[in-house]
Short mmCIF file of C-alpha atoms in Angstrom, two decimals:
data_model
loop_
_atom_site.label_atom_id
_atom_site.label_comp_id
_atom_site.label_asym_id
_atom_site.label_seq_id
_atom_site.Cartn_x
_atom_site.Cartn_y
_atom_site.Cartn_z
CA MET M 4 -36.86 5.75 -205.14
CA ALA M 5 -39.46 7.94 -203.45
CA ASP M 6 -38.61 11.51 -202.49
CA SER M 7 -39.08 12.66 -198.90
CA ALA M 8 -39.03 15.87 -196.88
CA LEU M 9 -36.61 14.13 -194.52
CA TYR M 10 -33.53 14.41 -196.74
CA ASP M 11 -31.99 16.22 -199.70
CA ALA M 12 -32.85 14.09 -202.73
CA SER M 13 -30.11 15.74 -204.80
CA ARG M 14 -27.53 13.83 -202.75
CA HIS M 15 -28.85 10.48 -204.03
CA GLU M 16 -29.35 8.69 -207.34
CA PRO M 17 -31.63 5.95 -208.70
CA LEU M 18 -30.71 2.37 -207.84
CA THR M 19 -29.31 0.30 -210.68
CA GLU M 20 -31.50 -2.51 -211.95
CA ARG M 21 -28.60 -4.95 -211.65
CA GLU M 22 -29.53 -7.87 -209.39
CA TRP M 23 -27.18 -9.59 -206.98
CA ASP M 24 -24.68 -11.88 -208.71
CA GLU M 25 -22.09 -13.62 -206.53
CA ASP M 26 -19.77 -14.36 -209.44
CA VAL M 27 -19.73 -10.70 -210.44
CA VAL M 28 -19.25 -9.62 -206.83
CA ASN M 29 -16.30 -11.95 -206.25
CA ALA M 30 -14.71 -10.87 -209.52
CA ARG M 31 -15.12 -7.17 -208.70
CA ILE M 32 -13.69 -7.61 -205.20
CA ALA M 33 -10.70 -9.50 -206.62
CA ALA M 34 -10.16 -6.78 -209.22
CA ILE M 35 -10.18 -4.01 -206.58
CA VAL M 36 -7.70 -5.94 -204.42
CA ALA M 37 -5.44 -6.71 -207.39
CA ASP M 38 -5.48 -3.09 -208.54
CA ALA M 39 -4.56 -1.90 -205.04
CA GLY M 40 -1.61 -4.30 -205.09
CA VAL M 41 -0.36 -2.86 -208.36
CA ALA M 42 -0.99 0.80 -207.49
CA VAL M 43 1.06 0.90 -204.27
CA ASP M 44 4.39 2.67 -204.69
CA ASP M 45 6.90 3.05 -201.87
CA ALA M 46 4.22 2.15 -199.28
CA ALA M 47 1.83 4.83 -200.58
CA TRP M 48 -1.13 5.05 -202.92
CA PRO M 49 -2.04 7.96 -205.24
CA ILE M 50 -4.45 10.55 -203.86
CA HIS M 51 -7.78 10.65 -205.65
CA PRO M 52 -8.72 14.11 -207.00
CA ARG M 53 -11.81 14.22 -204.79
CA ASP M 54 -9.70 13.63 -201.69
CA GLU M 55 -7.25 16.42 -202.43
CA GLY M 56 -7.47 19.56 -200.32
CA ASP M 57 -5.60 22.42 -198.78
CA ASP M 58 -5.49 20.70 -195.38
CA LEU M 59 -3.28 17.87 -196.66
CA LYS M 60 0.42 18.55 -196.13
CA THR M 61 1.90 15.54 -197.96
CA GLU M 62 1.31 13.58 -201.15
CA GLN M 63 2.03 10.24 -199.46
CA LEU M 64 -0.95 9.85 -197.14
CA THR M 65 -0.54 7.52 -194.19
CA THR M 66 -3.63 7.65 -191.98
CA LEU M 67 -6.54 5.28 -191.48
CA TYR M 68 -9.25 7.41 -193.06
CA LEU M 69 -7.58 8.50 -196.31
CA GLY M 70 -4.13 6.96 -196.37
CA ALA M 71 -1.99 3.87 -196.49
CA ALA M 72 -2.92 2.59 -193.02
CA GLY M 73 -6.54 2.27 -194.12
CA MET M 74 -5.56 0.52 -197.34
CA ILE M 75 -3.30 -1.90 -195.48
CA TRP M 76 -6.03 -2.68 -192.95
CA ALA M 77 -8.58 -3.35 -195.71
CA LEU M 78 -6.19 -5.55 -197.68
CA HIS M 79 -5.41 -7.44 -194.48
CA ARG M 80 -9.15 -8.14 -194.14
CA LEU M 81 -9.74 -9.01 -197.79
CA GLY M 82 -6.54 -10.96 -198.43
CA THR M 83 -3.64 -9.89 -200.63
CA SER M 84 -0.36 -11.14 -202.04
CA LEU M 85 1.39 -8.03 -200.68
CA ASP M 86 3.68 -8.40 -197.67
CA LEU M 87 1.88 -5.92 -195.43
CA THR M 88 4.27 -5.91 -192.46
CA PRO M 89 7.15 -3.99 -194.07
CA LEU M 90 4.66 -1.70 -195.80
CA ALA M 91 3.08 -0.85 -192.45
CA ALA M 92 6.47 -0.29 -190.82
CA GLU M 93 7.34 2.21 -193.54
CA VAL M 94 3.97 3.95 -193.10
CA VAL M 95 4.67 4.40 -189.37
CA ARG M 96 8.07 5.92 -190.17
CA ARG M 97 6.61 8.21 -192.82
CA TYR M 98 3.71 9.38 -190.63
CA HIS M 99 6.09 10.59 -187.93
CA GLN M 100 8.21 12.28 -190.56
CA ALA M 101 5.31 13.99 -192.36
CA PRO M 102 1.79 13.68 -190.85
CA ASP M 103 -1.02 13.96 -193.39
CA PHE M 104 -2.38 17.21 -191.96
CA GLY M 105 0.93 18.66 -190.81
CA GLU M 106 0.40 18.04 -187.10
CA ASP M 107 1.26 14.88 -185.17
CA VAL M 108 -2.05 14.09 -183.43
CA PRO M 109 -3.24 10.97 -181.54
CA ASP M 110 -6.48 10.54 -183.54
CA LEU M 111 -7.66 7.09 -184.64
CA HIS M 112 -8.73 8.12 -188.12
CA PHE M 113 -6.55 11.15 -188.91
CA GLY M 114 -3.50 10.64 -186.72
CA ALA M 115 -0.98 8.39 -185.05
CA THR M 116 -3.25 5.93 -183.23
CA GLY M 117 -4.75 4.48 -186.40
CA VAL M 118 -1.35 4.21 -188.08
CA LEU M 119 0.21 2.47 -185.07
CA LEU M 120 -2.76 0.18 -184.48
CA VAL M 121 -2.85 -1.09 -188.07
CA ALA M 122 0.90 -1.70 -188.02
CA HIS M 123 0.54 -3.57 -184.73
CA LEU M 124 -2.26 -5.72 -186.16
CA VAL M 125 -0.28 -6.75 -189.24
CA GLY M 126 2.77 -7.78 -187.23
CA VAL M 127 5.09 -4.80 -186.83
CA GLN M 128 6.89 -5.34 -183.53
CA GLY M 129 7.70 -2.95 -180.71
CA LEU M 130 4.86 -0.45 -181.10
CA GLU M 131 2.88 -1.16 -177.93
CA ASP M 132 4.41 1.58 -175.77
CA ARG M 133 3.96 4.21 -178.48
CA LEU M 134 0.39 3.13 -179.10
CA ARG M 135 -0.42 3.17 -175.39
CA ALA M 136 1.04 6.67 -175.03
CA ARG M 137 -1.11 7.96 -177.91
CA ILE M 138 -4.26 6.43 -176.45
CA ARG M 139 -3.53 7.96 -173.05
CA GLY M 140 -2.77 11.29 -174.69
CA ASN M 141 -6.23 11.38 -176.28
CA VAL M 142 -8.34 10.75 -173.17
CA ARG M 143 -9.46 14.37 -172.83
CA ASN M 144 -9.49 15.41 -176.46
CA GLU M 145 -12.29 17.98 -176.65
CA ALA M 146 -13.46 16.61 -179.98
CA TRP M 147 -15.40 13.92 -178.05
CA GLU M 148 -16.17 12.00 -181.25
CA LEU M 149 -15.17 8.83 -183.02
CA MET M 150 -12.71 10.03 -185.62
CA SER M 151 -10.51 12.44 -183.68
CA GLY M 152 -11.56 12.08 -180.05
CA SER M 153 -11.39 9.49 -177.32
CA PRO M 154 -14.26 7.27 -178.58
CA GLY M 155 -12.02 6.17 -181.45
CA THR M 156 -9.01 5.58 -179.25
CA ILE M 157 -11.18 3.64 -176.78
CA LEU M 158 -11.91 1.22 -179.61
CA ALA M 159 -8.21 1.08 -180.46
CA ALA M 160 -7.29 0.35 -176.84
CA ARG M 161 -9.74 -2.54 -176.68
CA VAL M 162 -8.45 -4.02 -179.93
CA ALA M 163 -4.85 -3.77 -178.70
CA GLY M 164 -5.71 -5.44 -175.38
CA MET M 165 -5.09 -2.26 -173.38
CA ASP M 166 -8.10 -2.73 -171.16
CA ALA M 167 -7.04 -0.36 -168.37
CA GLU M 168 -6.53 2.49 -170.82
CA ALA M 169 -9.88 1.76 -172.48
CA ALA M 170 -11.71 1.75 -169.15
CA GLU M 171 -10.06 4.99 -167.99
CA SER M 172 -10.97 6.76 -171.21
CA ALA M 173 -14.52 5.39 -171.22
CA ALA M 174 -15.13 6.69 -167.71
CA VAL M 175 -14.05 10.19 -168.77
CA LEU M 176 -16.17 10.01 -171.92
CA GLU M 177 -19.25 9.00 -169.96
CA ALA M 178 -18.69 11.84 -167.49
CA GLU M 179 -18.79 14.29 -170.41
CA TRP M 180 -22.21 13.00 -171.54
CA ASP M 181 -24.57 15.91 -170.87
CA ASP M 182 -27.71 14.90 -168.99
CA GLU M 183 -29.74 17.88 -170.12
CA THR M 184 -29.29 17.58 -173.89
CA GLY M 185 -28.39 13.90 -174.00
CA LEU M 186 -25.43 14.77 -176.24
CA TRP M 187 -21.73 15.55 -176.07
CA THR M 188 -20.38 18.97 -177.02
CA GLN M 189 -17.78 18.44 -179.73
CA THR M 190 -15.11 21.05 -180.40
CA LEU M 191 -14.04 20.61 -184.02
CA GLY M 192 -12.03 23.22 -185.88
CA GLY M 193 -12.20 25.42 -182.81
CA LYS M 194 -16.00 25.56 -182.90
CA PRO M 195 -18.34 23.86 -180.40
CA ALA M 196 -21.34 21.85 -181.64
CA GLN M 197 -23.45 18.89 -180.58
CA TYR M 198 -23.58 16.21 -183.28
CA ILE M 199 -25.95 13.26 -183.35
CA GLY M 200 -24.54 10.88 -185.97
CA ALA M 201 -21.96 8.12 -186.15
CA ALA M 202 -18.78 9.88 -187.24
CA HIS M 203 -18.82 12.92 -185.00
CA GLY M 204 -21.51 12.53 -182.36
CA LEU M 205 -23.88 10.58 -180.17
CA ALA M 206 -24.07 7.33 -182.12
CA GLY M 207 -20.33 6.77 -182.35
CA ASN M 208 -19.78 7.74 -178.71
CA VAL M 209 -22.45 5.38 -177.42
CA HIS M 210 -20.91 2.62 -179.51
CA ALA M 211 -17.55 3.24 -177.81
CA LEU M 212 -19.22 2.76 -174.39
CA ARG M 213 -20.45 -0.75 -175.20
CA GLY M 214 -19.17 -3.19 -172.60
CA PHE M 215 -18.52 -0.45 -170.07
CA ARG M 216 -22.27 -0.13 -169.65
CA SER M 217 -24.67 -2.98 -170.35
CA ASP M 218 -26.74 -2.96 -173.51
CA ALA M 219 -29.84 -2.61 -171.34
CA GLU M 220 -28.45 0.53 -169.66
CA LEU M 221 -27.42 2.07 -172.97
CA ARG M 222 -30.75 1.20 -174.56
CA GLU M 223 -32.67 2.86 -171.74
CA ARG M 224 -30.55 6.00 -171.83
CA ILE M 225 -30.50 6.60 -175.59
CA GLU M 226 -34.16 5.94 -176.46
CA PRO M 227 -35.49 9.31 -175.20
CA ILE M 228 -32.52 11.08 -176.81
CA LEU M 229 -33.09 9.48 -180.19
CA ARG M 230 -36.80 10.23 -180.01
CA ARG M 231 -36.18 13.84 -178.99
CA TYR M 232 -34.13 14.63 -182.09
CA ALA M 233 -35.80 12.29 -184.60
CA GLN M 234 -37.84 13.78 -187.43
CA VAL M 235 -40.64 11.40 -188.44
CA ALA M 236 -42.94 11.43 -191.47
CA ASP M 237 -45.11 8.59 -192.76
CA GLY M 238 -43.17 6.03 -190.74
CA LEU M 239 -39.79 7.24 -192.04
CA VAL M 240 -37.16 8.60 -189.66
CA ASN M 241 -34.10 10.79 -190.02
CA TRP M 242 -31.90 12.83 -187.69
CA PRO M 243 -30.20 16.18 -188.38
CA GLU M 244 -26.46 16.65 -188.05
CA VAL M 245 -27.03 18.89 -185.02
CA PRO M 246 -30.25 19.67 -183.11
CA GLY M 247 -32.52 22.06 -184.99
CA ASP M 248 -30.58 21.81 -188.24
CA THR M 249 -32.20 21.32 -191.65
CA LEU M 250 -32.52 17.67 -192.64
CA THR M 251 -30.26 17.01 -195.61
CA ARG M 252 -28.12 13.91 -195.21
CA VAL M 253 -28.75 10.19 -195.20
CA GLN M 254 -25.17 8.91 -194.91
CA TRP M 255 -23.05 6.87 -192.56
CA CYS M 256 -21.34 9.98 -191.18
CA HIS M 257 -24.54 12.01 -190.65
CA GLY M 258 -28.15 10.91 -190.59
CA ALA M 259 -30.28 7.80 -190.33
CA ALA M 260 -28.01 5.39 -192.20
CA GLY M 261 -25.10 5.76 -189.80
CA ILE M 262 -27.26 5.81 -186.69
CA VAL M 263 -28.93 2.54 -187.71
CA ALA M 264 -25.61 0.98 -188.80
CA THR M 265 -24.10 1.88 -185.41
CA LEU M 266 -26.93 1.47 -182.90
CA ALA M 267 -29.49 -0.84 -184.53
CA ASP M 268 -29.45 -3.40 -181.72
CA LEU M 269 -29.92 -0.65 -179.10
CA MET M 270 -32.73 1.24 -180.87
CA PRO M 271 -36.51 0.94 -180.51
CA SER M 272 -37.83 -1.06 -183.44
CA ASP M 273 -39.88 1.81 -184.89
CA LEU M 274 -36.82 4.06 -185.10
CA LEU M 275 -34.65 1.25 -186.44
CA LEU M 276 -37.09 0.30 -189.17
CA GLY M 277 -38.00 3.90 -189.98
CA GLY M 278 -34.36 4.87 -190.38
CA ALA M 279 -33.53 1.81 -192.46
CA GLU M 280 -36.58 2.32 -194.68
CA LEU M 281 -35.66 5.96 -195.25
CA THR M 282 -32.14 4.87 -196.24
CA TRP M 283 -33.62 2.49 -198.81
CA ARG M 284 -36.07 5.01 -200.25
CA ALA M 285 -33.43 7.72 -200.49
CA GLY M 286 -31.38 5.43 -202.73
CA PRO M 287 -27.64 5.17 -203.32
CA VAL M 288 -25.45 8.13 -202.38
CA ALA M 289 -24.44 10.12 -205.44
CA ARG M 290 -20.96 10.94 -204.11
CA GLY M 291 -19.74 7.39 -204.74
CA GLY M 292 -19.57 3.84 -203.52
CA GLY M 293 -17.49 4.37 -200.36
CA LEU M 294 -18.11 4.04 -196.64
CA CYS M 295 -18.19 7.47 -195.00
CA HIS M 296 -20.58 9.33 -197.29
CA GLY M 297 -21.19 6.71 -199.95
CA THR M 298 -23.44 3.85 -200.96
CA ALA M 299 -21.48 1.13 -199.16
CA GLY M 300 -21.67 2.91 -195.82
CA ASN M 301 -25.44 3.30 -196.15
CA GLY M 302 -25.77 -0.36 -197.06
CA TYR M 303 -24.52 -1.42 -193.64
CA ALA M 304 -27.79 -0.04 -192.22
CA PHE M 305 -29.59 -2.83 -194.10
CA LEU M 306 -27.16 -5.49 -192.88
CA LYS M 307 -27.72 -4.32 -189.30
CA ALA M 308 -31.50 -4.31 -189.80
CA HIS M 309 -31.23 -7.87 -191.13
CA ALA M 310 -29.10 -8.94 -188.16
CA VAL M 311 -31.60 -7.51 -185.66
CA THR M 312 -34.89 -8.49 -187.32
CA GLY M 313 -33.95 -11.62 -189.27
CA ASP M 314 -36.01 -10.29 -192.19
CA ASP M 315 -34.34 -11.27 -195.47
CA VAL M 316 -35.71 -8.21 -197.25
CA TRP M 317 -32.92 -6.21 -195.63
CA LEU M 318 -30.22 -8.58 -196.85
CA HIS M 319 -31.71 -8.35 -200.35
CA ARG M 320 -31.63 -4.55 -200.16
CA ALA M 321 -28.04 -4.56 -198.88
CA ARG M 322 -27.00 -6.71 -201.83
CA ARG M 323 -28.73 -4.39 -204.29
CA PHE M 324 -26.78 -1.49 -202.80
CA ALA M 325 -23.56 -3.52 -203.04
CA MET M 326 -24.06 -4.06 -206.76
CA HIS M 327 -24.70 -0.34 -207.20
CA ALA M 328 -21.61 0.59 -205.16
CA LEU M 329 -19.44 -1.67 -207.31
CA ASP M 330 -20.90 -0.05 -210.43
CA GLN M 331 -20.05 3.36 -208.97
CA VAL M 332 -16.46 2.19 -208.48
CA GLU M 333 -16.25 1.25 -212.15
CA ALA M 334 -17.83 4.51 -213.28
CA GLU M 335 -15.45 6.63 -211.18
CA ARG M 336 -12.46 4.65 -212.43
CA THR M 337 -13.51 5.37 -216.02
CA VAL M 338 -13.66 9.11 -215.34
CA VAL M 339 -10.37 9.41 -213.42
CA GLY M 340 -8.43 6.70 -215.22
CA ARG M 341 -7.40 4.84 -212.04
CA GLY M 342 -8.73 3.62 -208.75
CA TRP M 343 -9.73 5.53 -205.62
CA TYR M 344 -7.35 4.32 -202.93
CA SER M 345 -8.70 5.13 -199.49
CA LEU M 346 -10.60 3.12 -196.89
CA PHE M 347 -13.42 5.50 -196.05
CA THR M 348 -13.98 7.26 -199.37
CA GLY M 349 -12.71 4.87 -202.02
CA ASP M 350 -13.01 1.55 -203.82
CA ILE M 351 -11.76 -0.71 -201.03
CA GLY M 352 -14.71 0.29 -198.80
CA ALA M 353 -17.13 -0.85 -201.49
CA ALA M 354 -15.20 -4.12 -201.73
CA LEU M 355 -15.46 -4.65 -197.95
CA PHE M 356 -19.20 -4.02 -198.06
CA ALA M 357 -19.68 -6.40 -200.97
CA ARG M 358 -17.72 -9.07 -199.06
CA SER M 359 -19.97 -8.47 -196.03
CA CYS M 360 -23.03 -9.00 -198.23
CA LEU M 361 -21.80 -12.42 -199.35
CA THR M 362 -22.25 -13.73 -195.80
CA GLY M 363 -24.60 -11.18 -194.24
CA ASP M 364 -21.84 -9.90 -191.95
CA ALA M 365 -23.29 -6.72 -190.42
CA ARG M 366 -20.09 -5.51 -188.75
CA PHE M 367 -19.02 -2.08 -189.97
CA PRO M 368 -15.32 -1.87 -190.88
CA THR M 369 -13.01 -0.77 -188.05
CA MET M 370 -15.85 0.23 -185.72
CA ASP M 371 -17.14 -3.32 -185.30
CA VAL M 372 -14.35 -5.54 -186.57
CA TRP M 373 -10.56 -5.39 -186.64
#
């Protein structure tokens, strides 16, 4: 893949020569699902060494991003022989006993909302009032981003059929959208910043406002913002994490891949195609095959480009990335000696992406489909 001044090439690796093979893909997906079924112990999965950190306060992770709720949701989507309802009920109990990060927060990805929503979706009864209370409690979270803030809990409210709560929260979110910069000011870890990407900034927030404002209104409002912060070279496009920052990342969480995967249908075609092309030229993400900062997450940019343009070259590129992501899963398993059991960083995200590539389904997990 060609190098570019628009990203840090050291974060990427050459694409495998392996071509798309549906038999291999189906077998790899089945193997990942089967391994997840064997690895679960007392409604928890082992923590991968690369997910360990000082912030984690328990060894039995529960949340959507890293923990059992995310695994249960993915297995629910992919199909499994496990009985997910009692597993999810136990995860809810354990989260309230020992939250992953030591604090009981209403976040979608790192807190109670994601745990409760997944349990609700797989059939655990009697959670609606608790879920509604968590969504309402997150309306004015100063994070103002998808993972911790109200954009994530707006999506949860819509999925749970809590339309009044979703509308209330969306109105507050829109009021916080700064007219001068075109961005939101996120407060994360006690520090204010204005992020542009999918996980923590503009792209994810705009996505949460879909349906509360028409696509035409959103398209008109975000085009000048995207152009203002875009860095363009030779038809390729990337965006920094925050305005004025050095360009380093091409990932779902930060940079062109996530912005295209989230906003492709709302973007001007030159920015859409420039961002998707940059994602292809950068190559697979060296950190692994997962969704947040891995090869699978970047591959959804190609599926979205295919959905918008109808050009089969993007589906072909997505499938090439899927094969590479599955190879990364196997390579990581060989090093560690077991699987990587988390939705956003691990094997199951690569399996979801590979399944999406079988049918050309461009919907990003959790953000677009529940």
